[in-house]
Tab-separated table of C-alpha atoms in Angstrom:
chain	number	residue	atom	x	y	z
A	1	UNK	CA	-2.842	24.519	6.043
A	2	UNK	CA	-5.942	22.318	6.414
A	3	UNK	CA	-5.355	18.790	7.642
A	4	UNK	CA	-7.158	15.773	9.124
A	5	UNK	CA	-6.123	15.425	12.774
A	6	UNK	CA	-6.955	12.920	15.507
A	7	UNK	CA	-6.180	13.514	19.169
A	8	UNK	CA	-6.890	10.015	20.523
A	9	UNK	CA	-6.702	6.570	18.966
A	10	UNK	CA	-10.015	5.366	17.593
A	11	UNK	CA	-11.878	8.594	18.344
A	12	UNK	CA	-13.266	10.773	15.533
A	13	UNK	CA	-10.746	12.745	13.513
A	14	UNK	CA	-11.506	16.304	12.445
A	15	UNK	CA	-10.390	18.768	9.806
A	16	UNK	CA	-8.644	21.819	11.211
A	17	UNK	CA	-5.995	24.399	10.399
A	18	UNK	CA	-2.463	23.542	11.543
A	19	UNK	CA	0.981	25.000	10.932
A	20	UNK	CA	2.583	24.454	7.531
A	21	UNK	CA	5.537	22.025	7.607
A	22	UNK	CA	9.128	23.091	6.943
A	23	UNK	CA	11.624	21.002	4.953
A	24	UNK	CA	14.546	19.322	6.686
A	25	UNK	CA	17.995	20.095	5.275
A	26	UNK	CA	17.840	16.844	3.275
A	27	UNK	CA	14.085	16.931	2.707
A	28	UNK	CA	11.290	18.655	0.842
A	29	UNK	CA	7.782	19.914	1.424
A	30	UNK	CA	5.293	18.673	-1.153
A	31	UNK	CA	1.993	20.324	-2.000
A	32	UNK	CA	-0.328	17.318	-1.874
A	33	UNK	CA	-2.476	17.059	-4.990
A	34	UNK	CA	-3.790	13.560	-4.244
A	35	UNK	CA	-3.438	11.025	-1.446
A	36	UNK	CA	-4.940	7.568	-1.032
A	37	UNK	CA	-7.114	6.365	1.830
A	38	UNK	CA	-5.515	3.059	2.824
A	39	UNK	CA	-6.250	0.429	5.473
A	40	UNK	CA	-2.818	1.182	6.947
A	41	UNK	CA	-4.145	4.660	7.773
A	42	UNK	CA	-6.977	2.981	9.672
A	43	UNK	CA	-4.405	0.933	11.613
A	44	UNK	CA	-2.573	4.154	12.544
A	45	UNK	CA	-5.824	5.742	13.703
A	46	UNK	CA	-6.626	2.679	15.814
A	47	UNK	CA	-3.240	2.854	17.565
A	48	UNK	CA	-1.877	-0.389	16.140
A	49	UNK	CA	1.485	1.240	15.334
A	50	UNK	CA	3.568	2.271	18.369
A	51	UNK	CA	5.430	4.914	16.323
A	52	UNK	CA	2.313	7.056	15.925
A	53	UNK	CA	2.423	9.916	18.434
A	54	UNK	CA	-0.586	12.100	19.228
A	55	UNK	CA	-1.959	14.426	17.990
A	56	UNK	CA	-1.489	13.021	14.511
A	57	UNK	CA	-2.160	13.622	10.812
A	58	UNK	CA	-2.388	10.294	8.913
A	59	UNK	CA	-1.758	9.636	5.206
A	60	UNK	CA	1.195	8.011	3.458
A	61	UNK	CA	0.207	7.405	-0.160
A	62	UNK	CA	0.641	10.631	-2.087
A	63	UNK	CA	1.574	12.580	-5.176
A	64	UNK	CA	2.035	16.277	-5.659
A	65	UNK	CA	4.434	19.109	-6.456
A	66	UNK	CA	7.616	20.067	-4.635
A	67	UNK	CA	6.890	23.327	-2.823
A	68	UNK	CA	10.239	23.827	-1.089
A	69	UNK	CA	13.519	21.926	-0.782
A	70	UNK	CA	16.193	21.893	1.905
A	71	UNK	CA	19.717	23.144	1.148
A	72	UNK	CA	21.215	19.625	0.893
A	73	UNK	CA	18.731	18.442	-1.764
A	74	UNK	CA	20.416	18.250	-5.183
A	75	UNK	CA	18.063	16.289	-7.465
A	76	UNK	CA	14.752	18.091	-6.927
A	77	UNK	CA	13.473	21.633	-7.006
A	78	UNK	CA	10.225	23.536	-6.561
A	79	UNK	CA	7.684	22.680	-9.236
A	80	UNK	CA	8.762	19.046	-9.767
A	81	UNK	CA	5.919	16.510	-9.981
A	82	UNK	CA	6.675	13.679	-7.556
A	83	UNK	CA	5.460	10.682	-5.652
A	84	UNK	CA	7.264	8.757	-2.913
A	85	UNK	CA	7.364	5.250	-1.421
A	86	UNK	CA	5.642	5.068	1.938
A	87	UNK	CA	8.994	3.940	3.378
A	88	UNK	CA	11.374	6.891	3.233
A	89	UNK	CA	14.904	5.541	3.545
A	90	UNK	CA	17.947	7.178	5.120
A	91	UNK	CA	20.221	6.229	2.194
A	92	UNK	CA	23.238	5.405	4.362
A	93	UNK	CA	22.519	2.346	6.543
A	94	UNK	CA	23.667	-1.187	5.541
A	95	UNK	CA	20.209	-2.070	4.186
A	96	UNK	CA	20.195	1.034	1.972
A	97	UNK	CA	23.742	0.316	0.814
A	98	UNK	CA	22.509	-3.112	-0.309
A	99	UNK	CA	19.671	-1.502	-2.287
A	100	UNK	CA	17.015	-2.598	0.194
A	101	UNK	CA	15.640	0.841	1.081
A	102	UNK	CA	12.185	-0.656	1.718
A	103	UNK	CA	13.603	-2.164	4.939
A	104	UNK	CA	15.859	0.776	5.852
A	105	UNK	CA	17.137	0.581	9.418
A	106	UNK	CA	16.370	4.264	10.037
A	107	UNK	CA	13.309	4.639	7.864
A	108	UNK	CA	10.654	7.300	8.281
A	109	UNK	CA	7.075	6.953	7.092
A	110	UNK	CA	4.754	9.907	6.504
A	111	UNK	CA	1.535	9.293	8.378
A	112	UNK	CA	3.292	7.071	10.921
A	113	UNK	CA	6.640	8.366	12.194
A	114	UNK	CA	5.580	11.954	11.476
A	115	UNK	CA	2.577	13.875	10.155
A	116	UNK	CA	1.328	12.603	6.837
A	117	UNK	CA	-0.477	13.535	3.666
A	118	UNK	CA	-4.116	13.971	4.753
A	119	UNK	CA	-3.207	17.627	4.502
A	120	UNK	CA	-2.459	20.308	1.950
A	121	UNK	CA	1.303	19.961	2.491
A	122	UNK	CA	3.575	17.193	3.789
A	123	UNK	CA	7.276	17.054	4.703
A	124	UNK	CA	9.360	14.190	3.308
A	125	UNK	CA	12.859	13.170	4.417
A	126	UNK	CA	16.001	12.384	2.383
A	127	UNK	CA	14.439	13.539	-0.857
A	128	UNK	CA	17.359	12.568	-3.115
A	129	UNK	CA	16.953	8.922	-2.064
A	130	UNK	CA	13.185	8.724	-1.953
A	131	UNK	CA	11.367	10.896	-4.452
A	132	UNK	CA	10.109	9.429	-7.735
A	133	UNK	CA	9.287	11.631	-10.734
A	134	UNK	CA	5.663	11.489	-11.857
A	135	UNK	CA	5.600	11.087	-15.662
A	136	UNK	CA	4.080	13.912	-17.682
A	137	UNK	CA	0.448	13.186	-18.407
A	138	UNK	CA	-0.058	10.905	-15.429
A	139	UNK	CA	-2.868	12.119	-13.173
A	140	UNK	CA	-1.980	12.783	-9.564
A	141	UNK	CA	-4.781	10.469	-8.439
A	142	UNK	CA	-3.103	7.654	-10.377
A	143	UNK	CA	0.374	8.517	-9.145
A	144	UNK	CA	-0.743	8.612	-5.512
A	145	UNK	CA	-1.538	4.886	-5.541
A	146	UNK	CA	1.996	4.075	-6.707
A	147	UNK	CA	3.520	5.036	-3.363
A	148	UNK	CA	1.890	2.271	-1.373
A	149	UNK	CA	-0.753	-0.078	-2.693
A	150	UNK	CA	0.260	-0.516	-6.319
A	151	UNK	CA	4.024	-0.499	-5.734
A	152	UNK	CA	3.608	-2.778	-2.727
A	153	UNK	CA	1.554	-5.195	-4.823
A	154	UNK	CA	4.063	-5.033	-7.679
A	155	UNK	CA	6.969	-5.963	-5.424
A	156	UNK	CA	4.916	-8.646	-3.651
A	157	UNK	CA	3.832	-10.328	-6.895
A	158	UNK	CA	6.833	-9.791	-9.176
A	159	UNK	CA	9.893	-9.460	-6.947
A	160	UNK	CA	9.078	-11.317	-3.734
A	161	UNK	CA	6.490	-13.702	-5.177
A	162	UNK	CA	8.462	-14.405	-8.409
A	163	UNK	CA	5.257	-14.859	-10.393
A	164	UNK	CA	5.560	-16.805	-13.641
A	165	UNK	CA	3.243	-17.028	-16.629
A	166	UNK	CA	0.823	-19.930	-16.357
A	167	UNK	CA	0.960	-20.157	-12.576
A	168	UNK	CA	-2.094	-19.965	-10.342
A	169	UNK	CA	-2.056	-16.949	-8.027
A	170	UNK	CA	-4.540	-16.552	-5.179
A	171	UNK	CA	-5.218	-13.081	-3.772
A	172	UNK	CA	-6.969	-13.001	-0.410
A	173	UNK	CA	-8.549	-9.599	0.185
A	174	UNK	CA	-9.491	-7.418	-2.775
A	175	UNK	CA	-9.115	-3.916	-1.461
A	176	UNK	CA	-6.702	-1.515	-3.117
A	177	UNK	CA	-3.557	-3.614	-2.713
A	178	UNK	CA	-5.388	-6.855	-3.508
A	179	UNK	CA	-6.949	-5.505	-6.692
A	180	UNK	CA	-3.542	-4.140	-7.685
A	181	UNK	CA	-2.089	-7.624	-7.144
A	182	UNK	CA	-4.848	-9.166	-9.274
A	183	UNK	CA	-4.098	-6.761	-12.126
A	184	UNK	CA	-0.322	-7.232	-11.905
A	185	UNK	CA	-0.485	-11.037	-11.679
A	186	UNK	CA	-2.912	-11.252	-14.614
A	187	UNK	CA	-0.725	-8.926	-16.691
A	188	UNK	CA	2.212	-11.238	-15.902
A	189	UNK	CA	0.380	-14.152	-17.520
A	190	UNK	CA	-0.774	-15.839	-14.317
A	191	UNK	CA	-4.235	-17.245	-13.681
A	192	UNK	CA	-5.721	-15.450	-10.693
A	193	UNK	CA	-8.222	-16.577	-8.053
A	194	UNK	CA	-9.571	-13.583	-6.122
A	195	UNK	CA	-10.998	-14.169	-2.642
A	196	UNK	CA	-13.122	-11.656	-0.731
A	197	UNK	CA	-16.423	-11.327	1.141
A	198	UNK	CA	-17.624	-8.350	-0.912
A	199	UNK	CA	-19.477	-8.959	-4.195
A	200	UNK	CA	-18.431	-5.498	-5.369
A	201	UNK	CA	-14.763	-6.246	-4.734
A	202	UNK	CA	-15.046	-9.570	-6.573
A	203	UNK	CA	-16.721	-7.834	-9.517
A	204	UNK	CA	-13.762	-5.452	-9.724
A	205	UNK	CA	-11.334	-8.378	-9.437
A	206	UNK	CA	-12.955	-10.034	-12.456
A	207	UNK	CA	-12.762	-6.725	-14.330
A	208	UNK	CA	-9.031	-6.510	-13.608
A	209	UNK	CA	-8.214	-10.019	-14.765
A	210	UNK	CA	-9.215	-12.621	-12.186
A	211	UNK	CA	-10.018	-15.939	-13.866
A	212	UNK	CA	-11.911	-17.243	-10.832
A	213	UNK	CA	-13.410	-15.735	-7.692
A	214	UNK	CA	-14.347	-17.091	-4.278
A	215	UNK	CA	-16.892	-15.428	-1.997
A	216	UNK	CA	-15.341	-16.292	1.361
A	217	UNK	CA	-18.634	-15.576	3.137
A	218	UNK	CA	-20.447	-18.212	1.073
A	219	UNK	CA	-18.119	-21.194	1.555
A	220	UNK	CA	-17.081	-23.125	4.651
A	221	UNK	CA	-13.394	-23.263	3.707
A	222	UNK	CA	-12.002	-20.644	1.267
A	223	UNK	CA	-8.636	-22.439	1.142
A	224	UNK	CA	-10.312	-25.663	0.025
A	225	UNK	CA	-12.215	-23.718	-2.635
A	226	UNK	CA	-8.927	-22.303	-3.933
A	227	UNK	CA	-7.326	-25.757	-4.004
A	228	UNK	CA	-10.281	-27.133	-5.974
A	229	UNK	CA	-10.319	-24.286	-8.510
A	230	UNK	CA	-6.567	-24.507	-9.094
A	231	UNK	CA	-6.262	-28.280	-9.316
A	232	UNK	CA	-4.341	-28.749	-6.097
A	233	UNK	CA	-3.519	-25.285	-4.840
A	234	UNK	CA	-2.049	-21.958	-5.880
A	235	UNK	CA	1.621	-21.667	-6.792
A	236	UNK	CA	1.665	-18.186	-5.243
A	237	UNK	CA	-0.769	-16.773	-2.705
A	238	UNK	CA	-0.987	-13.357	-1.071
A	239	UNK	CA	-2.748	-12.164	2.056
A	240	UNK	CA	-3.515	-8.647	0.907
A	241	UNK	CA	-5.841	-7.870	3.826
A	242	UNK	CA	-3.856	-8.656	6.949
A	243	UNK	CA	-5.973	-10.798	9.289
A	244	UNK	CA	-5.318	-14.174	10.928
A	245	UNK	CA	-8.121	-15.786	8.930
A	246	UNK	CA	-6.843	-14.549	5.551
A	247	UNK	CA	-3.222	-15.383	6.407
A	248	UNK	CA	-4.218	-18.954	7.283
A	249	UNK	CA	-6.400	-19.300	4.196
A	250	UNK	CA	-3.561	-18.082	1.985
A	251	UNK	CA	-1.095	-20.627	3.379
A	252	UNK	CA	-3.636	-23.455	3.398
A	253	UNK	CA	-4.606	-22.785	-0.219
A	254	UNK	CA	-1.096	-23.416	-1.578
A	255	UNK	CA	0.090	-26.484	-3.453
A	256	UNK	CA	3.315	-28.287	-2.602
A	257	UNK	CA	6.332	-25.957	-2.575
A	258	UNK	CA	4.061	-22.955	-3.047
A	259	UNK	CA	4.870	-19.402	-1.966
A	260	UNK	CA	2.887	-17.305	0.520
A	261	UNK	CA	3.529	-13.550	0.610
A	262	UNK	CA	2.215	-11.591	3.578
A	263	UNK	CA	1.349	-8.098	2.370
A	264	UNK	CA	-1.351	-6.846	4.757
A	265	UNK	CA	-0.340	-5.814	8.258
A	266	UNK	CA	-1.103	-8.369	10.971
A	267	UNK	CA	-1.519	-6.497	14.253
A	268	UNK	CA	-2.102	-8.570	17.359
A	269	UNK	CA	-2.187	-7.967	21.096
A	270	UNK	CA	0.687	-10.395	21.695
A	271	UNK	CA	2.814	-9.270	18.745
A	272	UNK	CA	2.567	-12.628	16.995
A	273	UNK	CA	-0.001	-14.196	14.653
A	274	UNK	CA	-0.670	-17.933	14.259
A	275	UNK	CA	0.505	-19.288	10.887
A	276	UNK	CA	-0.142	-22.885	9.691
A	277	UNK	CA	3.529	-23.857	9.996
A	278	UNK	CA	2.828	-27.601	10.063
A	279	UNK	CA	1.557	-27.330	6.489
A	280	UNK	CA	4.482	-25.079	5.587
A	281	UNK	CA	6.915	-27.754	6.787
A	282	UNK	CA	5.082	-30.730	5.272
A	283	UNK	CA	4.712	-29.125	1.820
A	284	UNK	CA	7.981	-27.157	1.894
A	285	UNK	CA	6.166	-23.860	1.500
A	286	UNK	CA	7.896	-20.494	1.398
A	287	UNK	CA	6.611	-17.830	3.816
A	288	UNK	CA	7.636	-14.353	2.687
A	289	UNK	CA	6.989	-10.800	3.778
A	290	UNK	CA	6.747	-7.779	1.513
A	291	UNK	CA	7.099	-4.185	2.688
A	292	UNK	CA	6.652	-1.555	0.011
A	293	UNK	CA	9.191	-0.946	-2.755
A	294	UNK	CA	12.326	1.181	-2.948
A	295	UNK	CA	12.282	4.289	-5.139
A	296	UNK	CA	15.071	2.974	-7.384
A	297	UNK	CA	12.904	-0.077	-8.251
A	298	UNK	CA	10.035	1.979	-9.717
A	299	UNK	CA	11.188	2.323	-13.389
A	300	UNK	CA	10.103	-1.163	-14.651
A	301	UNK	CA	6.671	-0.678	-13.072
A	302	UNK	CA	6.364	2.848	-14.484
A	303	UNK	CA	7.321	1.559	-17.941
A	304	UNK	CA	4.404	-0.909	-17.794
A	305	UNK	CA	2.060	1.858	-16.640
A	306	UNK	CA	3.164	4.166	-19.460
A	307	UNK	CA	2.707	1.330	-21.961
A	308	UNK	CA	-0.843	0.727	-20.741
A	309	UNK	CA	-0.069	-2.844	-19.638
A	310	UNK	CA	-0.854	-1.859	-16.053
A	311	UNK	CA	-3.746	0.538	-15.374
A	312	UNK	CA	-3.648	1.788	-11.775
A	313	UNK	CA	-5.975	4.602	-12.828
A	314	UNK	CA	-8.804	2.075	-13.167
A	315	UNK	CA	-8.490	1.181	-9.484
A	316	UNK	CA	-9.608	4.662	-8.390
A	317	UNK	CA	-13.330	4.381	-7.700
A	318	UNK	CA	-13.919	7.430	-5.501
A	319	UNK	CA	-12.443	10.930	-5.103
A	320	UNK	CA	-13.239	12.951	-1.976
A	321	UNK	CA	-12.110	16.122	-0.235
A	322	UNK	CA	-10.602	16.497	3.236
A	323	UNK	CA	-13.974	17.140	4.873
A	324	UNK	CA	-15.157	13.636	3.941
A	325	UNK	CA	-12.080	11.871	5.308
A	326	UNK	CA	-13.017	11.414	9.001
A	327	UNK	CA	-16.173	9.471	8.111
A	328	UNK	CA	-14.430	7.498	5.360
A	329	UNK	CA	-11.593	6.576	7.729
A	330	UNK	CA	-14.022	5.391	10.388
A	331	UNK	CA	-15.888	3.252	7.851
A	332	UNK	CA	-12.833	1.349	6.658
A	333	UNK	CA	-13.187	-1.543	9.107
A	334	UNK	CA	-16.935	-2.139	8.782
A	335	UNK	CA	-17.884	-0.734	5.364
A	336	UNK	CA	-14.772	-0.181	3.219
A	337	UNK	CA	-15.351	1.232	-0.234
A	338	UNK	CA	-14.617	-1.032	-3.192
A	339	UNK	CA	-11.487	-0.058	-5.092
A	340	UNK	CA	-9.301	2.905	-4.137
A	341	UNK	CA	-10.530	6.132	-2.574
A	342	UNK	CA	-8.373	9.148	-3.361
A	343	UNK	CA	-8.397	12.384	-1.366
A	344	UNK	CA	-7.776	15.727	-3.076
A	345	UNK	CA	-6.891	18.121	-0.219
A	346	UNK	CA	-7.560	21.267	-2.245
A	347	UNK	CA	-11.134	20.309	-3.234
């Protein structure tokens, strides 16, 4: 099969032919029809995740068709249209038994713990626990975003963030997950303030329901701007980018007893990131993490997508083939595309 491969962290990836994957006894091989280009893939390429061994094929946000299934798989067969959370759970650890597969103790992640979906085929573990059926009529490009950015945003806003109608929600960073959060919060009846440095991203945020926007490059203190626009601070705020500056701005932009949800990864050389804990203590803020969403939690989100209340298809702003991926991956840190870029490996 053709796949995007990098041999060293941070050095140019290339498209080459590699061996087709084989399914594990409990797993499947999926023919990848669409896969998203996500900032997490850039982190893997940069070597920010110690689980990524070289050489490596990135990609974790995918939809496609089951090509082959292992002998222990009972719920899926060749030809099924599927997507998958980026956290593939084992199904048997204490976290999985509690229904918390998104924090499985023995989780695997395509594109991180093993080769991922920037390829024509990808192997996925424990298929009966992890696969999600793609509804008839849903485009693969739309379904691909459900495995990471959209599902992650849905859990962060609705389940972890406990959004309520009428609340102010601030979203710091309007890439794919941030724009998804804007759409989901607005559809939940919240008033959204979108914060970014890109005019294009802020334009999309307004299109997807943001009531207010803040150009972080044009103000001295984005958190103060959020507090002013919301009459004292957001009830719920998300760092959807994953940087010390956006994490701090998210916490500092909250009102008393507000809720901060950290969605974007926060890599650091020391393994820790400064958080304004003095403000968290003084205002009794909640500091929460959010890490994907378990497969069994997808139905309410899919119902809203089918009903047209949520439109993840509108987030897709670019579709490319495998040959364009190395350059697009390299550009993610300095010139990321607005919206969601989807890769179609068979183009």
